[in-house]
PDB file of C-alpha atoms in Angstrom:
ATOM      1  CA  MET A   1      38.246 -33.357 207.405  1.00  0.00           C
ATOM      2  CA  ASN A   2      37.443 -34.673 210.892  1.00  0.00           C
ATOM      3  CA  ASP A   3      33.629 -33.379 212.514  1.00  0.00           C
ATOM      4  CA  GLU A   4      33.509 -32.321 215.966  1.00  0.00           C
ATOM      5  CA  ASP A   5      30.946 -31.096 217.944  1.00  0.00           C
ATOM      6  CA  VAL A   6      32.975 -28.412 219.861  1.00  0.00           C
ATOM      7  CA  ILE A   7      37.098 -28.092 219.776  1.00  0.00           C
ATOM      8  CA  ILE A   8      38.646 -26.604 222.601  1.00  0.00           C
ATOM      9  CA  VAL A   9      41.852 -25.041 221.873  1.00  0.00           C
ATOM     10  CA  GLY A  10      43.890 -25.340 225.181  1.00  0.00           C
ATOM     11  CA  GLY A  11      44.328 -28.008 227.747  1.00  0.00           C
ATOM     12  CA  GLY A  12      44.812 -26.031 230.904  1.00  0.00           C
ATOM     13  CA  PRO A  13      42.243 -26.305 233.940  1.00  0.00           C
ATOM     14  CA  CYS A  14      39.919 -23.909 232.339  1.00  0.00           C
ATOM     15  CA  GLY A  15      39.814 -25.641 228.957  1.00  0.00           C
ATOM     16  CA  LEU A  16      39.590 -29.084 230.559  1.00  0.00           C
ATOM     17  CA  ALA A  17      36.583 -27.719 232.973  1.00  0.00           C
ATOM     18  CA  ALA A  18      34.695 -26.545 229.443  1.00  0.00           C
ATOM     19  CA  ALA A  19      35.439 -30.024 228.177  1.00  0.00           C
ATOM     20  CA  ILE A  20      33.559 -31.569 230.831  1.00  0.00           C
ATOM     21  CA  ALA A  21      30.802 -29.021 230.908  1.00  0.00           C
ATOM     22  CA  CYS A  22      30.138 -29.638 227.658  1.00  0.00           C
ATOM     23  CA  LYS A  23      30.298 -33.570 227.934  1.00  0.00           C
ATOM     24  CA  GLU A  24      27.960 -33.363 230.794  1.00  0.00           C
ATOM     25  CA  ARG A  25      25.206 -31.776 228.114  1.00  0.00           C
ATOM     26  CA  GLY A  26      25.613 -34.643 225.887  1.00  0.00           C
ATOM     27  CA  LEU A  27      28.309 -32.960 223.752  1.00  0.00           C
ATOM     28  CA  ASN A  28      31.374 -34.734 222.562  1.00  0.00           C
ATOM     29  CA  PRO A  29      34.009 -32.289 222.932  1.00  0.00           C
ATOM     30  CA  LEU A  30      37.453 -32.405 221.696  1.00  0.00           C
ATOM     31  CA  VAL A  31      40.603 -30.799 223.424  1.00  0.00           C
ATOM     32  CA  ILE A  32      43.683 -29.914 221.313  1.00  0.00           C
ATOM     33  CA  GLU A  33      46.765 -28.978 223.004  1.00  0.00           C
ATOM     34  CA  LYS A  34      50.161 -27.920 221.644  1.00  0.00           C
ATOM     35  CA  ASP A  35      52.044 -29.425 224.625  1.00  0.00           C
ATOM     36  CA  HIS A  36      50.302 -31.538 227.454  1.00  0.00           C
ATOM     37  CA  VAL A  37      47.649 -31.127 229.858  1.00  0.00           C
ATOM     38  CA  VAL A  38      48.009 -28.274 232.273  1.00  0.00           C
ATOM     39  CA  SER A  39      51.245 -27.501 230.999  1.00  0.00           C
ATOM     40  CA  ALA A  40      51.101 -24.076 232.210  1.00  0.00           C
ATOM     41  CA  ILE A  41      51.154 -25.451 235.752  1.00  0.00           C
ATOM     42  CA  TYR A  42      54.171 -28.232 234.690  1.00  0.00           C
ATOM     43  CA  ARG A  43      56.136 -24.735 234.153  1.00  0.00           C
ATOM     44  CA  TYR A  44      55.632 -23.488 237.500  1.00  0.00           C
ATOM     45  CA  PRO A  45      58.550 -23.787 239.786  1.00  0.00           C
ATOM     46  CA  THR A  46      59.117 -27.041 241.176  1.00  0.00           C
ATOM     47  CA  HIS A  47      58.169 -26.252 244.635  1.00  0.00           C
ATOM     48  CA  GLN A  48      55.457 -24.064 244.105  1.00  0.00           C
ATOM     49  CA  THR A  49      52.792 -23.530 246.388  1.00  0.00           C
ATOM     50  CA  PHE A  50      49.285 -22.424 245.128  1.00  0.00           C
ATOM     51  CA  PHE A  51      47.907 -19.067 246.511  1.00  0.00           C
ATOM     52  CA  SER A  52      44.425 -20.682 246.256  1.00  0.00           C
ATOM     53  CA  THR A  53      43.035 -23.882 248.255  1.00  0.00           C
ATOM     54  CA  SER A  54      42.389 -27.059 246.566  1.00  0.00           C
ATOM     55  CA  GLU A  55      38.762 -26.805 246.678  1.00  0.00           C
ATOM     56  CA  LYS A  56      38.759 -23.779 244.444  1.00  0.00           C
ATOM     57  CA  LEU A  57      40.943 -25.519 242.059  1.00  0.00           C
ATOM     58  CA  GLU A  58      38.434 -28.614 241.600  1.00  0.00           C
ATOM     59  CA  ILE A  59      36.735 -29.064 238.405  1.00  0.00           C
ATOM     60  CA  GLY A  60      34.386 -31.244 237.030  1.00  0.00           C
ATOM     61  CA  GLY A  61      32.753 -31.932 240.815  1.00  0.00           C
ATOM     62  CA  VAL A  62      36.134 -34.093 241.191  1.00  0.00           C
ATOM     63  CA  PRO A  63      37.270 -33.612 244.671  1.00  0.00           C
ATOM     64  CA  PHE A  64      40.673 -32.106 245.116  1.00  0.00           C
ATOM     65  CA  VAL A  65      41.700 -34.023 248.431  1.00  0.00           C
ATOM     66  CA  ILE A  66      45.124 -33.033 249.873  1.00  0.00           C
ATOM     67  CA  GLU A  67      46.200 -33.063 254.000  1.00  0.00           C
ATOM     68  CA  GLY A  68      47.143 -29.186 253.756  1.00  0.00           C
ATOM     69  CA  ARG A  69      44.898 -26.131 252.647  1.00  0.00           C
ATOM     70  CA  LYS A  70      47.266 -25.040 249.789  1.00  0.00           C
ATOM     71  CA  PRO A  71      48.365 -27.593 246.990  1.00  0.00           C
ATOM     72  CA  LYS A  72      51.713 -27.744 245.412  1.00  0.00           C
ATOM     73  CA  ARG A  73      52.724 -27.871 241.908  1.00  0.00           C
ATOM     74  CA  ASN A  74      53.188 -31.561 241.858  1.00  0.00           C
ATOM     75  CA  GLN A  75      49.655 -32.356 243.821  1.00  0.00           C
ATOM     76  CA  ALA A  76      47.931 -30.299 241.225  1.00  0.00           C
ATOM     77  CA  LEU A  77      49.533 -31.969 238.256  1.00  0.00           C
ATOM     78  CA  VAL A  78      48.393 -35.672 239.363  1.00  0.00           C
ATOM     79  CA  TYR A  79      44.858 -34.173 240.205  1.00  0.00           C
ATOM     80  CA  TYR A  80      44.253 -33.064 236.744  1.00  0.00           C
ATOM     81  CA  ARG A  81      45.606 -36.059 235.356  1.00  0.00           C
ATOM     82  CA  GLU A  82      43.335 -38.099 236.968  1.00  0.00           C
ATOM     83  CA  VAL A  83      40.478 -35.597 236.165  1.00  0.00           C
ATOM     84  CA  VAL A  84      41.265 -36.379 232.604  1.00  0.00           C
ATOM     85  CA  LYS A  85      41.172 -39.984 233.356  1.00  0.00           C
ATOM     86  CA  ARG A  86      37.755 -40.180 235.362  1.00  0.00           C
ATOM     87  CA  LYS A  87      35.853 -37.705 232.779  1.00  0.00           C
ATOM     88  CA  GLU A  88      37.292 -39.526 230.065  1.00  0.00           C
ATOM     89  CA  LEU A  89      38.283 -36.510 228.065  1.00  0.00           C
ATOM     90  CA  ARG A  90      39.588 -36.796 224.803  1.00  0.00           C
ATOM     91  CA  VAL A  91      42.472 -34.845 224.212  1.00  0.00           C
ATOM     92  CA  HIS A  92      44.983 -34.406 221.513  1.00  0.00           C
ATOM     93  CA  ALA A  93      48.291 -33.913 223.000  1.00  0.00           C
ATOM     94  CA  TYR A  94      51.611 -32.302 221.178  1.00  0.00           C
ATOM     95  CA  GLU A  95      49.014 -31.289 218.728  1.00  0.00           C
ATOM     96  CA  ARG A  96      49.327 -27.104 217.483  1.00  0.00           C
ATOM     97  CA  VAL A  97      46.282 -25.318 216.210  1.00  0.00           C
ATOM     98  CA  GLU A  98      47.360 -23.367 213.629  1.00  0.00           C
ATOM     99  CA  ALA A  99      44.406 -21.773 212.285  1.00  0.00           C
ATOM    100  CA  VAL A 100      40.825 -21.321 212.986  1.00  0.00           C
ATOM    101  CA  VAL A 101      38.722 -19.996 209.934  1.00  0.00           C
ATOM    102  CA  ARG A 102      35.163 -19.258 209.724  1.00  0.00           C
ATOM    103  CA  GLN A 103      33.334 -20.904 206.914  1.00  0.00           C
ATOM    104  CA  LYS A 104      30.418 -19.507 204.799  1.00  0.00           C
ATOM    105  CA  ASP A 105      28.157 -22.059 206.112  1.00  0.00           C
ATOM    106  CA  GLY A 106      28.803 -20.736 209.739  1.00  0.00           C
ATOM    107  CA  THR A 107      31.072 -23.724 210.939  1.00  0.00           C
ATOM    108  CA  PHE A 108      35.046 -23.380 211.616  1.00  0.00           C
ATOM    109  CA  ASN A 109      37.674 -24.952 209.995  1.00  0.00           C
ATOM    110  CA  VAL A 110      40.237 -25.740 212.552  1.00  0.00           C
ATOM    111  CA  GLN A 111      43.859 -26.649 211.106  1.00  0.00           C
ATOM    112  CA  THR A 112      46.194 -28.107 213.001  1.00  0.00           C
ATOM    113  CA  SER A 113      50.099 -29.499 212.629  1.00  0.00           C
ATOM    114  CA  LYS A 114      47.984 -32.995 212.601  1.00  0.00           C
ATOM    115  CA  SER A 115      44.872 -32.916 210.978  1.00  0.00           C
ATOM    116  CA  ASP A 116      42.105 -30.891 209.802  1.00  0.00           C
ATOM    117  CA  TYR A 117      38.807 -30.344 211.795  1.00  0.00           C
ATOM    118  CA  ARG A 118      35.233 -28.890 211.371  1.00  0.00           C
ATOM    119  CA  THR A 119      33.139 -27.875 214.015  1.00  0.00           C
ATOM    120  CA  PRO A 120      30.204 -25.789 214.592  1.00  0.00           C
ATOM    121  CA  HIS A 121      31.519 -24.391 217.968  1.00  0.00           C
ATOM    122  CA  VAL A 122      35.244 -23.449 219.224  1.00  0.00           C
ATOM    123  CA  VAL A 123      36.679 -22.437 222.790  1.00  0.00           C
ATOM    124  CA  ILE A 124      39.540 -21.052 222.863  1.00  0.00           C
ATOM    125  CA  ALA A 125      41.438 -21.325 226.311  1.00  0.00           C
ATOM    126  CA  THR A 126      45.079 -20.834 225.454  1.00  0.00           C
ATOM    127  CA  GLY A 127      45.684 -18.721 228.947  1.00  0.00           C
ATOM    128  CA  TYR A 128      48.682 -16.296 228.750  1.00  0.00           C
ATOM    129  CA  TYR A 129      51.782 -18.035 230.401  1.00  0.00           C
ATOM    130  CA  ASP A 130      53.506 -18.935 226.791  1.00  0.00           C
ATOM    131  CA  SER A 131      53.775 -14.909 225.865  1.00  0.00           C
ATOM    132  CA  PRO A 132      56.257 -13.321 228.616  1.00  0.00           C
ATOM    133  CA  ASN A 133      56.425  -9.331 228.623  1.00  0.00           C
ATOM    134  CA  MET A 134      59.427  -8.086 227.297  1.00  0.00           C
ATOM    135  CA  MET A 135      61.410  -5.054 228.991  1.00  0.00           C
ATOM    136  CA  GLY A 136      62.794  -3.933 225.634  1.00  0.00           C
ATOM    137  CA  VAL A 137      66.160  -3.437 226.698  1.00  0.00           C
ATOM    138  CA  PRO A 138      69.313  -4.223 225.253  1.00  0.00           C
ATOM    139  CA  GLY A 139      70.669  -7.869 226.052  1.00  0.00           C
ATOM    140  CA  GLU A 140      67.321  -9.157 226.996  1.00  0.00           C
ATOM    141  CA  GLU A 141      67.613 -11.768 224.122  1.00  0.00           C
ATOM    142  CA  GLN A 142      70.646 -13.414 225.268  1.00  0.00           C
ATOM    143  CA  GLU A 143      70.805 -17.122 226.276  1.00  0.00           C
ATOM    144  CA  HIS A 144      71.517 -16.652 229.892  1.00  0.00           C
ATOM    145  CA  VAL A 145      68.416 -14.367 230.269  1.00  0.00           C
ATOM    146  CA  PHE A 146      65.374 -16.581 231.456  1.00  0.00           C
ATOM    147  CA  HIS A 147      61.336 -15.553 231.777  1.00  0.00           C
ATOM    148  CA  TYR A 148      60.539 -18.434 233.524  1.00  0.00           C
ATOM    149  CA  PHE A 149      62.165 -20.061 236.748  1.00  0.00           C
ATOM    150  CA  LYS A 150      61.899 -23.858 237.392  1.00  0.00           C
ATOM    151  CA  GLU A 151      64.178 -24.471 239.759  1.00  0.00           C
ATOM    152  CA  ALA A 152      67.120 -23.462 241.741  1.00  0.00           C
ATOM    153  CA  HIS A 153      69.856 -26.095 241.594  1.00  0.00           C
ATOM    154  CA  PRO A 154      71.886 -25.318 238.545  1.00  0.00           C
ATOM    155  CA  PHE A 155      72.584 -21.539 239.802  1.00  0.00           C
ATOM    156  CA  PHE A 156      74.403 -22.575 243.042  1.00  0.00           C
ATOM    157  CA  ASP A 157      77.653 -20.623 244.003  1.00  0.00           C
ATOM    158  CA  HIS A 158      76.453 -18.118 241.075  1.00  0.00           C
ATOM    159  CA  ASP A 159      75.772 -14.543 240.599  1.00  0.00           C
ATOM    160  CA  VAL A 160      72.038 -14.117 239.676  1.00  0.00           C
ATOM    161  CA  VAL A 161      69.654 -11.251 239.279  1.00  0.00           C
ATOM    162  CA  VAL A 162      65.995 -11.528 239.636  1.00  0.00           C
ATOM    163  CA  ILE A 163      64.015  -8.763 238.043  1.00  0.00           C
ATOM    164  CA  GLY A 164      60.586  -8.084 238.923  1.00  0.00           C
ATOM    165  CA  GLY A 165      59.061  -7.646 242.704  1.00  0.00           C
ATOM    166  CA  LYS A 166      55.670  -9.667 242.573  1.00  0.00           C
ATOM    167  CA  ASN A 167      55.061 -13.223 243.773  1.00  0.00           C
ATOM    168  CA  SER A 168      56.958 -15.037 240.845  1.00  0.00           C
ATOM    169  CA  ALA A 169      60.335 -12.761 241.244  1.00  0.00           C
ATOM    170  CA  VAL A 170      60.000 -13.249 244.986  1.00  0.00           C
ATOM    171  CA  ASP A 171      59.327 -17.090 244.820  1.00  0.00           C
ATOM    172  CA  ALA A 172      62.318 -17.321 242.697  1.00  0.00           C
ATOM    173  CA  THR A 173      64.748 -15.161 245.031  1.00  0.00           C
ATOM    174  CA  LEU A 174      64.046 -17.272 247.758  1.00  0.00           C
ATOM    175  CA  GLU A 175      64.722 -20.544 246.128  1.00  0.00           C
ATOM    176  CA  LEU A 176      67.801 -19.389 244.316  1.00  0.00           C
ATOM    177  CA  GLU A 177      69.292 -17.751 247.984  1.00  0.00           C
ATOM    178  CA  LYS A 178      68.627 -21.334 249.572  1.00  0.00           C
ATOM    179  CA  ALA A 179      70.301 -22.929 247.114  1.00  0.00           C
ATOM    180  CA  GLY A 180      73.402 -21.133 247.220  1.00  0.00           C
ATOM    181  CA  ALA A 181      73.046 -18.579 244.762  1.00  0.00           C
ATOM    182  CA  ARG A 182      74.309 -15.055 245.488  1.00  0.00           C
ATOM    183  CA  VAL A 183      71.249 -13.063 244.353  1.00  0.00           C
ATOM    184  CA  THR A 184      70.102  -9.180 243.544  1.00  0.00           C
ATOM    185  CA  ASN A 185      66.344  -8.362 243.407  1.00  0.00           C
ATOM    186  CA  LEU A 186      65.657  -5.325 241.300  1.00  0.00           C
ATOM    187  CA  TYR A 187      62.118  -4.132 241.271  1.00  0.00           C
ATOM    188  CA  ARG A 188      60.791  -0.954 239.844  1.00  0.00           C
ATOM    189  CA  GLY A 189      58.250  -0.289 242.277  1.00  0.00           C
ATOM    190  CA  SER A 190      59.203   1.872 245.682  1.00  0.00           C
ATOM    191  CA  ASP A 191      58.418  -0.847 248.309  1.00  0.00           C
ATOM    192  CA  TYR A 192      57.338  -4.848 248.063  1.00  0.00           C
ATOM    193  CA  SER A 193      54.232  -5.363 246.297  1.00  0.00           C
ATOM    194  CA  SER A 194      50.885  -5.748 247.984  1.00  0.00           C
ATOM    195  CA  SER A 195      50.386  -8.972 245.770  1.00  0.00           C
ATOM    196  CA  VAL A 196      53.103 -10.883 247.248  1.00  0.00           C
ATOM    197  CA  LYS A 197      52.106 -13.848 249.419  1.00  0.00           C
ATOM    198  CA  PRO A 198      51.610 -12.857 253.308  1.00  0.00           C
ATOM    199  CA  TRP A 199      53.176 -15.903 254.528  1.00  0.00           C
ATOM    200  CA  ILE A 200      56.363 -15.385 252.622  1.00  0.00           C
ATOM    201  CA  LEU A 201      57.168 -11.929 252.753  1.00  0.00           C
ATOM    202  CA  PRO A 202      58.327 -11.819 256.236  1.00  0.00           C
ATOM    203  CA  GLU A 203      60.884 -14.411 255.384  1.00  0.00           C
ATOM    204  CA  PHE A 204      62.037 -12.350 252.326  1.00  0.00           C
ATOM    205  CA  GLU A 205      62.455  -8.979 254.421  1.00  0.00           C
ATOM    206  CA  SER A 206      64.801 -11.198 257.181  1.00  0.00           C
ATOM    207  CA  LEU A 207      66.978 -12.308 254.381  1.00  0.00           C
ATOM    208  CA  VAL A 208      67.066  -8.646 252.944  1.00  0.00           C
ATOM    209  CA  ARG A 209      68.022  -7.166 256.397  1.00  0.00           C
ATOM    210  CA  HIS A 210      70.558  -9.969 257.147  1.00  0.00           C
ATOM    211  CA  GLU A 211      72.376  -8.958 253.319  1.00  0.00           C
ATOM    212  CA  LYS A 212      71.426 -12.579 252.237  1.00  0.00           C
ATOM    213  CA  ILE A 213      69.850 -11.233 249.346  1.00  0.00           C
ATOM    214  CA  LYS A 214      70.324  -7.572 247.700  1.00  0.00           C
ATOM    215  CA  MET A 215      67.095  -6.142 246.987  1.00  0.00           C
ATOM    216  CA  GLU A 216      67.001  -2.681 245.161  1.00  0.00           C
ATOM    217  CA  PHE A 217      63.900  -0.549 244.931  1.00  0.00           C
ATOM    218  CA  ASN A 218      62.810   2.045 242.138  1.00  0.00           C
ATOM    219  CA  ALA A 219      65.289   0.189 239.900  1.00  0.00           C
ATOM    220  CA  ASP A 220      65.039   1.090 236.042  1.00  0.00           C
ATOM    221  CA  VAL A 221      66.775  -1.765 233.787  1.00  0.00           C
ATOM    222  CA  GLN A 222      68.987  -0.279 231.210  1.00  0.00           C
ATOM    223  CA  GLN A 223      71.101  -3.073 229.884  1.00  0.00           C
ATOM    224  CA  ILE A 224      71.910  -6.888 230.299  1.00  0.00           C
ATOM    225  CA  THR A 225      75.546  -7.653 229.468  1.00  0.00           C
ATOM    226  CA  LYS A 226      77.113 -11.052 229.718  1.00  0.00           C
ATOM    227  CA  ASP A 227      78.068 -10.760 233.193  1.00  0.00           C
ATOM    228  CA  GLU A 228      75.944  -7.905 234.727  1.00  0.00           C
ATOM    229  CA  VAL A 229      72.833  -5.922 234.849  1.00  0.00           C
ATOM    230  CA  ILE A 230      73.122  -2.213 234.268  1.00  0.00           C
ATOM    231  CA  TYR A 231      70.447  -0.239 236.062  1.00  0.00           C
ATOM    232  CA  GLN A 232      69.417   3.345 237.439  1.00  0.00           C
ATOM    233  CA  VAL A 233      67.897   4.270 240.644  1.00  0.00           C
ATOM    234  CA  GLY A 234      66.915   7.880 240.491  1.00  0.00           C
ATOM    235  CA  GLN A 235      70.201   9.377 238.624  1.00  0.00           C
ATOM    236  CA  THR A 236      72.676   6.989 239.596  1.00  0.00           C
ATOM    237  CA  THR A 237      73.572   4.442 237.539  1.00  0.00           C
ATOM    238  CA  LYS A 238      74.614   0.881 239.208  1.00  0.00           C
ATOM    239  CA  ARG A 239      75.650  -2.288 238.188  1.00  0.00           C
ATOM    240  CA  ALA A 240      74.809  -5.984 239.562  1.00  0.00           C
ATOM    241  CA  PRO A 241      77.207  -8.988 238.544  1.00  0.00           C
ATOM    242  CA  ALA A 242      74.818 -11.659 236.440  1.00  0.00           C
ATOM    243  CA  GLN A 243      75.789 -14.945 235.200  1.00  0.00           C
ATOM    244  CA  PHE A 244      72.091 -15.266 235.040  1.00  0.00           C
ATOM    245  CA  VAL A 245      69.041 -13.088 234.976  1.00  0.00           C
ATOM    246  CA  PHE A 246      65.478 -13.998 235.659  1.00  0.00           C
ATOM    247  CA  ALA A 247      63.428 -11.412 234.165  1.00  0.00           C
ATOM    248  CA  MET A 248      60.220 -12.143 236.032  1.00  0.00           C
ATOM    249  CA  THR A 249      58.017  -9.403 234.500  1.00  0.00           C
ATOM    250  CA  GLY A 250      54.942 -11.335 233.817  1.00  0.00           C
ATOM    251  CA  TYR A 251      52.856 -12.395 230.604  1.00  0.00           C
ATOM    252  CA  HIS A 252      50.335 -11.763 228.291  1.00  0.00           C
ATOM    253  CA  PRO A 253      47.760 -13.429 226.077  1.00  0.00           C
ATOM    254  CA  ASP A 254      48.373 -14.013 222.506  1.00  0.00           C
ATOM    255  CA  HIS A 255      46.207 -11.111 220.729  1.00  0.00           C
ATOM    256  CA  SER A 256      47.328 -11.830 217.301  1.00  0.00           C
ATOM    257  CA  PHE A 257      45.932 -15.404 217.332  1.00  0.00           C
ATOM    258  CA  LEU A 258      42.437 -14.131 218.599  1.00  0.00           C
ATOM    259  CA  ARG A 259      42.676 -11.428 215.830  1.00  0.00           C
ATOM    260  CA  LYS A 260      43.280 -13.639 212.961  1.00  0.00           C
ATOM    261  CA  MET A 261      39.944 -15.420 213.805  1.00  0.00           C
ATOM    262  CA  GLY A 262      38.175 -12.313 213.531  1.00  0.00           C
ATOM    263  CA  VAL A 263      38.211 -11.477 217.494  1.00  0.00           C
ATOM    264  CA  LYS A 264      37.808  -7.675 218.160  1.00  0.00           C
ATOM    265  CA  VAL A 265      40.406  -6.974 221.069  1.00  0.00           C
ATOM    266  CA  ASP A 266      40.298  -3.844 223.248  1.00  0.00           C
ATOM    267  CA  PRO A 267      43.872  -2.042 222.358  1.00  0.00           C
ATOM    268  CA  GLU A 268      44.517  -0.799 225.509  1.00  0.00           C
ATOM    269  CA  THR A 269      43.074  -3.431 227.740  1.00  0.00           C
ATOM    270  CA  GLY A 270      43.825  -6.391 225.549  1.00  0.00           C
ATOM    271  CA  ARG A 271      40.306  -7.684 226.477  1.00  0.00           C
ATOM    272  CA  PRO A 272      38.591  -9.501 223.638  1.00  0.00           C
ATOM    273  CA  LEU A 273      35.288  -8.486 222.709  1.00  0.00           C
ATOM    274  CA  PHE A 274      32.750 -11.302 224.415  1.00  0.00           C
ATOM    275  CA  ASP A 275      28.988 -11.712 225.816  1.00  0.00           C
ATOM    276  CA  GLN A 276      29.551 -11.523 229.672  1.00  0.00           C
ATOM    277  CA  GLU A 277      26.662 -14.283 229.886  1.00  0.00           C
ATOM    278  CA  THR A 278      27.976 -16.697 227.160  1.00  0.00           C
ATOM    279  CA  MET A 279      31.428 -15.976 226.633  1.00  0.00           C
ATOM    280  CA  GLU A 280      30.639 -15.816 222.925  1.00  0.00           C
ATOM    281  CA  THR A 281      33.096 -13.256 221.161  1.00  0.00           C
ATOM    282  CA  ASN A 282      31.999 -11.017 218.239  1.00  0.00           C
ATOM    283  CA  VAL A 283      32.561 -14.246 216.040  1.00  0.00           C
ATOM    284  CA  ALA A 284      29.568 -16.274 216.252  1.00  0.00           C
ATOM    285  CA  GLY A 285      30.058 -19.688 217.547  1.00  0.00           C
ATOM    286  CA  LEU A 286      33.815 -19.053 219.098  1.00  0.00           C
ATOM    287  CA  PHE A 287      34.124 -18.595 222.463  1.00  0.00           C
ATOM    288  CA  ILE A 288      36.609 -17.880 225.434  1.00  0.00           C
ATOM    289  CA  ALA A 289      37.421 -19.373 228.847  1.00  0.00           C
ATOM    290  CA  GLY A 290      39.711 -18.698 231.496  1.00  0.00           C
ATOM    291  CA  VAL A 291      42.517 -15.920 232.005  1.00  0.00           C
ATOM    292  CA  ILE A 292      42.321 -15.178 228.264  1.00  0.00           C
ATOM    293  CA  ALA A 293      39.260 -13.068 228.797  1.00  0.00           C
ATOM    294  CA  ALA A 294      40.903 -10.939 231.099  1.00  0.00           C
ATOM    295  CA  GLY A 295      43.038  -9.419 228.468  1.00  0.00           C
ATOM    296  CA  ASN A 296      46.527  -8.056 229.835  1.00  0.00           C
ATOM    297  CA  ASN A 297      45.121  -7.887 233.243  1.00  0.00           C
ATOM    298  CA  ALA A 298      45.811 -11.425 234.192  1.00  0.00           C
ATOM    299  CA  ASN A 299      44.971 -10.995 238.089  1.00  0.00           C
ATOM    300  CA  GLU A 300      41.554 -10.678 237.474  1.00  0.00           C
ATOM    301  CA  ILE A 301      40.842 -14.273 236.333  1.00  0.00           C
ATOM    302  CA  PHE A 302      42.374 -17.259 237.755  1.00  0.00           C
ATOM    303  CA  ILE A 303      41.519 -21.037 237.889  1.00  0.00           C
ATOM    304  CA  GLU A 304      39.193 -20.719 240.715  1.00  0.00           C
ATOM    305  CA  ASN A 305      36.816 -18.354 238.867  1.00  0.00           C
ATOM    306  CA  GLY A 306      37.703 -19.400 235.049  1.00  0.00           C
ATOM    307  CA  ARG A 307      37.010 -22.706 235.579  1.00  0.00           C
ATOM    308  CA  PHE A 308      33.061 -21.843 235.475  1.00  0.00           C
ATOM    309  CA  HIS A 309      33.127 -20.058 231.873  1.00  0.00           C
ATOM    310  CA  GLY A 310      32.555 -23.580 230.413  1.00  0.00           C
ATOM    311  CA  GLU A 311      29.544 -24.186 232.149  1.00  0.00           C
ATOM    312  CA  ALA A 312      28.063 -20.938 230.429  1.00  0.00           C
ATOM    313  CA  ILE A 313      29.649 -21.836 226.923  1.00  0.00           C
ATOM    314  CA  ALA A 314      28.260 -25.384 227.283  1.00  0.00           C
ATOM    315  CA  ALA A 315      24.648 -23.953 228.081  1.00  0.00           C
ATOM    316  CA  ALA A 316      24.753 -21.377 225.362  1.00  0.00           C
ATOM    317  CA  ILE A 317      25.659 -24.215 222.666  1.00  0.00           C
ATOM    318  CA  VAL A 318      23.178 -26.590 223.837  1.00  0.00           C
ATOM    319  CA  SER A 319      20.291 -24.278 223.810  1.00  0.00           C
ATOM    320  CA  ARG A 320      20.941 -23.163 220.186  1.00  0.00           C
ATOM    321  CA  ARG A 321      21.251 -26.900 219.192  1.00  0.00           C
ATOM    322  CA  ASP A 322      17.633 -27.662 220.973  1.00  0.00           C
ATOM    323  CA  GLN A 323      16.359 -24.701 218.989  1.00  0.00           C
TER     324      GLN A 323
END
């Protein structure tokens, strides 16, 4: 059993920011990450541009300097790797946390795929990107249906359906069209989402007008077969050819993981019960950081505001230690 001051579950930007905040207050945090640091950002589309400016993605006081205002995915990967090195953070990558069990003495037993740890404080910063929102339609489980989009090249000269109408769906549709795919975009909304990045919407609308992209609003997906998507618009049943399907329907936090630790979760909002001042949950000594605090509303917390959660957590831990 390895004793640790603080264990942070999740090596994304908010988890790393929490580790830095703890370290700056004299603690020796350990970050445990089932993949690698900022794995969610790594899984973004290859040419993704952030909505936020670089200074709003900074953590630990390390400047994020680029020529433009909004960084791209690869620039962010370089930046967060550099932060880990400069701040000399302890990160156990490719180690999955399997259970967090509170003991009678108030400490936690953190069981992982590689070891067991004992600590008085645990921070859950696991994000939500691992759990896509499923549509619950027949055929969704097939191998040619994806919930993540990485790069368009493999889909050149193929029929592709993109389901969804927000940023991830619009970005994927644009990249696929540029790479020579024949793309149909199905969106259940009646018009373009207000959340779509304003600098890309004009290009998207132009491609739709010129029939480079087929756009269907009010589209209710009914079934996915091996070569098409069946959907309804009003009372009319339609079919779109689909050798590949990208269901860009969003993501949600892993509620079951939190509940197993004893954290109360609102069944409607998915929001964990926690103190807004300290980020401590109803389980004493167990904190949350980042987008997981927002529950099902992933648009409420981003890197730019979730990065500050670690400061509140570190302050709460240290104040108790010094009592």
